[in-house]
Amino acid sequence: MTSLGGVEMVDWKLAVQTATRLVRPGPDVSRDEAREIVAELRRHAKASEEHVRAFTRLAQDGAGAADTPVLVVDRPGWVRANVAGFRELLQPLLGKMEARRAGMPGGAVLGAVGGKVTGVEVGMLLSFLASRVLGQYETFAPATRDLPGSPDGGRLLLVAPNIVHVEHELGVEPHDFRLWVCLHEETHRTQFTAVPWLRDHLRMEIQSFLEETDIDPSTLLERLRQAVQTLGGNRQGEPAEHAGEDGGGAAGEHGGIVELVQTPAQREILGRLTAVMSLLEGHADYVMDGVGPQVVPSVSEIREKFQKRRATGAGRLDQALRKLLGLDAKLRQYRDGERFVRAVVDEVGMDGFNRVWTSPNTLPTRAEITKPAEWIARVHRKAD
């Protein structure tokens, strides 16, 4: 990444150090228990490949999943992996900002201070998320010495301490829960290894989103000021408790503070990205529950308890942070996407649903996610 006097816009090393220092320790297990958990998660990830392929009828492209490593990591390992992914994905945007900063008086000094401040902020955010993510398919993950990746940049992460923590918290059968989680994450791996154009399509949309970012500091500060006022309910004198349908202000309506500072062009792109992510997450939820009864005896109990946990969060602070960061919007993606997949499969079958993977043109729009009949009419009846 280009830098000014060796100083990056984000001090990524400091971000990792901050996150690993602040992240809470995982459940207390012995070394032997930890080894058994890691080995079982790897077995479940391998077994999930066949289950997901048979259920979805998605064929792997080339070597496919065989080239995509499965990494069982702890919370600091998840932090390091995500910092590497952020750094790769944000490189074009940060390069533009560095060029802008280079022409400013005292830009090098401001950059050194700003990079460290941003590094600490990123680290604090990652420390919060690192104890909540159960698994993740990293689509844009550069391989590192400690974290191998596939030739196309993909890898599957399973965060062992978080999986163990949640299975204890829910009081569910551990072996069933671990397989259930692996089925969800393996579905994501199958989506990207079976649909070769999907990764490039997502990357292009994300890069377009970043290119539209308004990097003028005064404009950005004004948008942030408006966003903070809206989050507090100070929009046209509107009281905070009535600022949105869910009592959470515009952050509840949209996707958190990030969405509130977007340009109109970015909102259009975000609409398309939201539809794709709803599809991917909903499809994974549909598959994990569809495969579940055959291989996970307690799947009904797990789903009921897990859904309740998703909806309530861990406490008031957790709920506030989820709303601010837009994580509530992600929960809606699971729900709306799963309903879309279920409605389409019920109407046209799994093979009919799989037309969604034909090209970017057959992906559902944001409106079609909540109105699957419109997607069926557009993609099926028009084609027929």
XYZ file of C-alpha atoms in Angstrom, residues 3-356:
354
model
C 2.110 5.571 2.212
C 3.374 9.018 3.035
C 6.809 8.859 4.653
C 6.117 5.229 5.549
C 2.943 6.178 7.456
C -0.329 4.530 6.446
C -3.775 6.033 6.852
C -4.557 3.191 9.271
C -1.921 1.746 11.581
C -2.937 -1.862 10.967
C -0.318 -3.275 13.322
C -1.676 -1.109 16.126
C -5.218 -2.216 15.227
C -4.225 -5.867 15.729
C -2.387 -5.076 18.968
C -5.346 -3.096 20.325
C -7.913 -5.752 19.434
C -5.913 -8.659 20.837
C -5.263 -6.719 24.053
C -8.932 -5.803 24.550
C -10.696 -8.943 23.357
C -12.190 -11.026 26.130
C -10.750 -14.486 26.801
C -12.734 -17.448 25.585
C -14.236 -20.280 27.643
C -11.928 -22.025 30.074
C -11.057 -25.418 28.544
C -8.078 -27.695 28.998
C -5.466 -28.154 26.287
C -6.742 -31.656 25.538
C -10.337 -30.385 25.259
C -9.186 -27.630 22.916
C -7.444 -30.155 20.664
C -10.561 -32.330 20.555
C -12.773 -29.335 19.687
C -10.461 -28.231 16.862
C -10.282 -31.757 15.444
C -14.068 -32.153 15.592
C -14.694 -28.830 13.842
C -12.353 -29.862 11.039
C -14.171 -33.191 10.672
C -17.537 -31.453 10.603
C -16.315 -28.947 8.002
C -15.207 -31.825 5.774
C -18.440 -33.758 6.250
C -20.495 -30.637 5.544
C -19.130 -30.407 1.988
C -20.986 -33.516 0.845
C -24.180 -32.655 2.723
C -24.352 -29.118 1.286
C -23.487 -30.191 -2.256
C -26.179 -32.873 -2.274
C -28.846 -30.572 -0.857
C -28.102 -27.471 -2.973
C -27.221 -29.362 -6.192
C -24.421 -26.862 -6.751
C -21.406 -28.371 -8.500
C -17.954 -27.137 -7.540
C -16.050 -25.191 -10.183
C -12.721 -26.908 -10.887
C -10.853 -27.822 -7.710
C -13.366 -25.656 -5.836
C -13.601 -26.245 -2.133
C -10.587 -28.554 -2.145
C -8.330 -25.532 -2.620
C -10.095 -23.469 0.055
C -8.485 -23.998 3.462
C -10.535 -24.419 6.626
C -8.869 -22.638 9.537
C -9.989 -23.185 13.112
C -8.875 -20.021 14.902
C -9.070 -18.303 18.269
C -10.264 -14.715 18.710
C -6.865 -13.070 18.025
C -6.543 -15.274 14.933
C -9.900 -14.000 13.668
C -8.696 -10.417 14.248
C -5.491 -10.962 12.249
C -7.387 -12.574 9.388
C -9.901 -9.739 9.169
C -7.269 -7.012 9.337
C -5.573 -8.649 6.353
C -8.888 -8.693 4.486
C -9.737 -5.072 5.346
C -6.299 -3.922 4.265
C -6.670 -5.646 0.904
C -10.193 -4.408 0.223
C -9.689 -0.820 1.378
C -6.413 -0.288 -0.451
C -7.872 1.781 -3.360
C -9.806 4.092 -1.020
C -6.901 4.613 1.356
C -4.632 5.291 -1.609
C -6.945 8.126 -2.710
C -7.014 9.545 0.797
C -3.229 9.363 1.070
C -2.880 11.296 -2.176
C -5.272 13.953 -0.861
C -3.368 14.178 2.403
C -0.006 14.537 0.644
C -1.025 17.992 -0.634
C -2.081 19.272 2.789
C 0.241 21.397 4.973
C 1.634 19.170 7.709
C 0.118 16.117 6.050
C 2.864 13.753 7.224
C 2.454 14.729 10.889
C -1.338 14.564 10.689
C -1.049 11.202 8.974
C 1.171 9.741 11.673
C -1.239 10.797 14.420
C -4.384 9.993 12.436
C -3.119 6.543 11.465
C -2.575 5.607 15.086
C -5.916 7.015 16.216
C -7.715 5.113 13.456
C -5.721 1.988 14.253
C -6.918 2.109 17.859
C -10.530 2.699 16.747
C -10.426 -0.213 14.287
C -8.888 -2.387 16.983
C -11.656 -1.526 19.457
C -14.317 -2.418 16.896
C -12.619 -5.722 16.066
C -12.305 -6.614 19.746
C -16.091 -6.258 20.063
C -16.807 -8.386 16.992
C -14.128 -11.020 17.687
C -16.120 -12.538 20.548
C -19.349 -12.756 18.519
C -18.495 -14.296 15.135
C -18.912 -18.089 14.988
C -17.594 -18.606 11.487
C -16.837 -16.694 8.337
C -16.048 -17.342 4.698
C -13.418 -14.777 3.769
C -13.967 -13.902 0.149
C -11.093 -11.441 -0.259
C -8.454 -12.899 2.014
C -4.791 -12.580 0.993
C -2.681 -15.513 2.088
C -0.154 -14.788 4.840
C 2.506 -16.873 6.541
C 0.214 -17.635 9.467
C -3.099 -17.659 7.560
C -3.052 -19.578 4.273
C -5.621 -18.871 1.590
C -6.735 -20.373 -1.717
C -5.415 -19.139 -5.082
C -8.558 -17.033 -5.556
C -8.286 -15.529 -2.064
C -10.934 -17.525 -0.194
C -10.690 -19.305 3.142
C -13.128 -20.574 5.761
C -12.703 -19.532 9.394
C -14.294 -21.281 12.361
C -13.842 -19.387 15.646
C -13.617 -22.224 18.157
C -13.930 -20.300 21.461
C -17.047 -18.483 20.249
C -18.706 -21.705 19.113
C -17.993 -23.306 22.491
C -19.207 -20.205 24.347
C -22.533 -20.134 22.506
C -23.192 -23.871 22.839
C -22.655 -23.519 26.604
C -24.839 -20.415 26.756
C -27.692 -22.070 24.863
C -27.370 -25.390 26.671
C -27.502 -27.376 23.410
C -25.812 -30.638 22.423
C -22.227 -29.559 21.519
C -21.581 -32.027 18.692
C -24.873 -31.160 16.977
C -24.287 -27.424 17.354
C -20.764 -27.585 15.901
C -21.982 -29.475 12.844
C -24.909 -27.058 12.451
C -22.531 -24.073 12.394
C -20.257 -25.832 9.892
C -23.218 -26.452 7.564
C -23.916 -22.699 7.433
C -20.314 -21.733 6.733
C -19.792 -24.550 4.233
C -22.786 -23.238 2.299
C -20.946 -19.933 1.867
C -17.859 -21.757 0.655
C -19.998 -23.712 -1.809
C -21.654 -20.526 -3.085
C -18.323 -18.984 -4.053
C -16.592 -22.120 -5.316
C -19.594 -23.209 -7.419
C -20.391 -19.764 -8.846
C -17.104 -18.492 -10.299
C -18.343 -15.000 -11.232
C -19.749 -14.211 -7.787
C -16.495 -13.163 -6.118
C -15.503 -10.742 -8.901
C -19.022 -9.320 -9.007
C -18.976 -8.578 -5.283
C -15.486 -7.100 -5.464
C -16.544 -4.813 -8.312
C -19.609 -3.601 -6.405
C -17.576 -2.949 -3.261
C -14.885 -1.100 -5.197
C -17.548 1.019 -6.888
C -18.956 1.813 -3.459
C -15.536 2.872 -2.185
C -14.769 4.949 -5.295
C -17.899 6.987 -4.640
C -16.720 7.860 -1.138
C -16.599 11.615 -0.601
C -13.169 12.157 0.919
C -13.471 15.914 1.408
C -13.007 16.288 5.193
C -15.488 19.142 5.653
C -18.250 17.295 3.789
C -17.572 14.075 5.668
C -17.610 15.847 9.031
C -20.924 17.515 8.204
C -22.465 14.157 7.293
C -21.129 12.603 10.478
C -22.591 15.477 12.517
C -25.993 14.948 10.903
C -25.705 11.210 11.461
C -24.962 11.608 15.156
C -27.909 13.995 15.534
C -30.185 11.499 13.802
C -28.944 8.654 15.980
C -29.861 10.766 18.979
C -33.361 11.380 17.633
C -32.754 15.101 16.935
C -34.191 14.989 13.448
C -36.643 17.841 12.947
C -37.429 17.844 16.670
C -38.313 14.161 16.683
C -37.868 12.530 20.104
C -35.430 9.629 20.212
C -37.969 7.022 21.316
C -40.130 7.690 18.245
C -37.396 8.227 15.646
C -37.882 4.895 13.909
C -40.256 1.975 13.698
C -38.135 -0.007 16.126
C -37.484 2.913 18.469
C -33.890 3.129 17.311
C -33.881 6.164 15.039
C -32.516 6.180 11.533
C -29.787 3.736 12.449
C -32.512 1.145 12.966
C -34.196 2.060 9.679
C -31.000 1.930 7.646
C -27.844 0.039 8.444
C -26.088 1.950 11.215
C -23.931 5.042 11.188
C -22.005 3.882 8.110
C -25.063 4.046 5.875
C -26.036 7.467 7.176
C -22.907 9.125 5.744
C -23.298 7.756 2.220
C -23.782 9.576 -1.037
C -26.902 8.872 -3.160
C -24.788 6.797 -5.589
C -23.503 4.719 -2.689
C -27.032 4.075 -1.476
C -27.892 2.581 -4.876
C -24.861 0.315 -4.755
C -25.633 -0.611 -1.159
C -29.139 -1.623 -2.212
C -27.654 -4.147 -4.636
C -25.095 -5.355 -2.089
C -27.793 -5.731 0.555
C -29.839 -7.907 -1.802
C -26.844 -10.138 -2.564
C -25.884 -10.486 1.085
C -29.489 -11.252 2.036
C -29.510 -13.975 -0.612
C -26.213 -15.499 0.560
C -27.069 -15.414 4.263
C -30.648 -16.557 3.767
C -29.524 -19.396 1.491
C -27.025 -20.550 4.150
C -29.714 -20.508 6.848
C -32.129 -22.401 4.587
C -29.510 -25.039 3.796
C -28.362 -25.549 7.387
C -31.961 -26.153 8.463
C -32.778 -28.236 5.378
C -29.819 -30.569 5.878
C -30.169 -30.454 9.650
C -32.924 -33.050 10.277
C -30.885 -35.718 8.471
C -27.614 -35.213 10.350
C -28.328 -32.942 13.354
C -30.886 -34.672 15.600
C -31.493 -31.614 17.817
C -31.701 -29.073 14.981
C -35.169 -27.807 15.995
C -34.051 -27.038 19.541
C -30.840 -25.382 18.299
C -32.676 -23.188 15.808
C -35.290 -22.067 18.331
C -32.722 -21.128 20.976
C -30.328 -19.553 18.474
C -33.042 -17.395 16.902
C -34.032 -16.136 20.340
C -30.394 -15.282 21.085
C -30.026 -13.443 17.764
C -33.109 -11.372 18.453
C -32.353 -10.350 22.014
C -28.592 -9.811 22.043
C -26.486 -10.099 25.178
C -27.629 -6.909 26.947
C -28.459 -3.237 26.559
C -24.894 -2.225 25.629
C -24.676 -5.056 23.126
C -27.988 -4.030 21.554
C -26.909 -0.391 21.303
C -23.626 -1.320 19.614
C -25.395 -3.694 17.229
C -27.748 -0.927 16.172
C -24.973 1.635 15.781
C -22.808 -0.711 13.727
C -25.691 -1.876 11.558
C -25.632 -5.454 12.864
C -29.406 -5.390 13.294
C -29.615 -4.887 9.540
C -27.562 -8.063 9.113
C -30.079 -9.972 11.222
C -32.818 -8.790 8.879
C -30.733 -10.103 5.980
C -30.813 -13.603 7.485
C -34.567 -13.426 7.993
C -35.577 -11.834 4.685
C -33.119 -13.895 2.649
C -34.267 -17.176 4.170
C -37.897 -16.305 3.435
C -36.981 -15.484 -0.170
C -35.154 -18.784 -0.685
C -37.908 -20.806 0.952
C -40.658 -19.146 -1.114
C -38.801 -19.635 -4.399
C -37.882 -23.282 -3.703
C -41.493 -24.018 -2.693
C -42.697 -22.524 -5.990
C -40.123 -23.690 -8.565
C -37.967 -26.273 -6.767
C -34.256 -26.263 -5.988
C -33.193 -26.380 -9.639
C -35.500 -23.469 -10.365
C -34.042 -21.513 -7.461
C -30.525 -22.213 -8.724
C -31.200 -20.002 -11.723
C -30.315 -17.228 -9.300
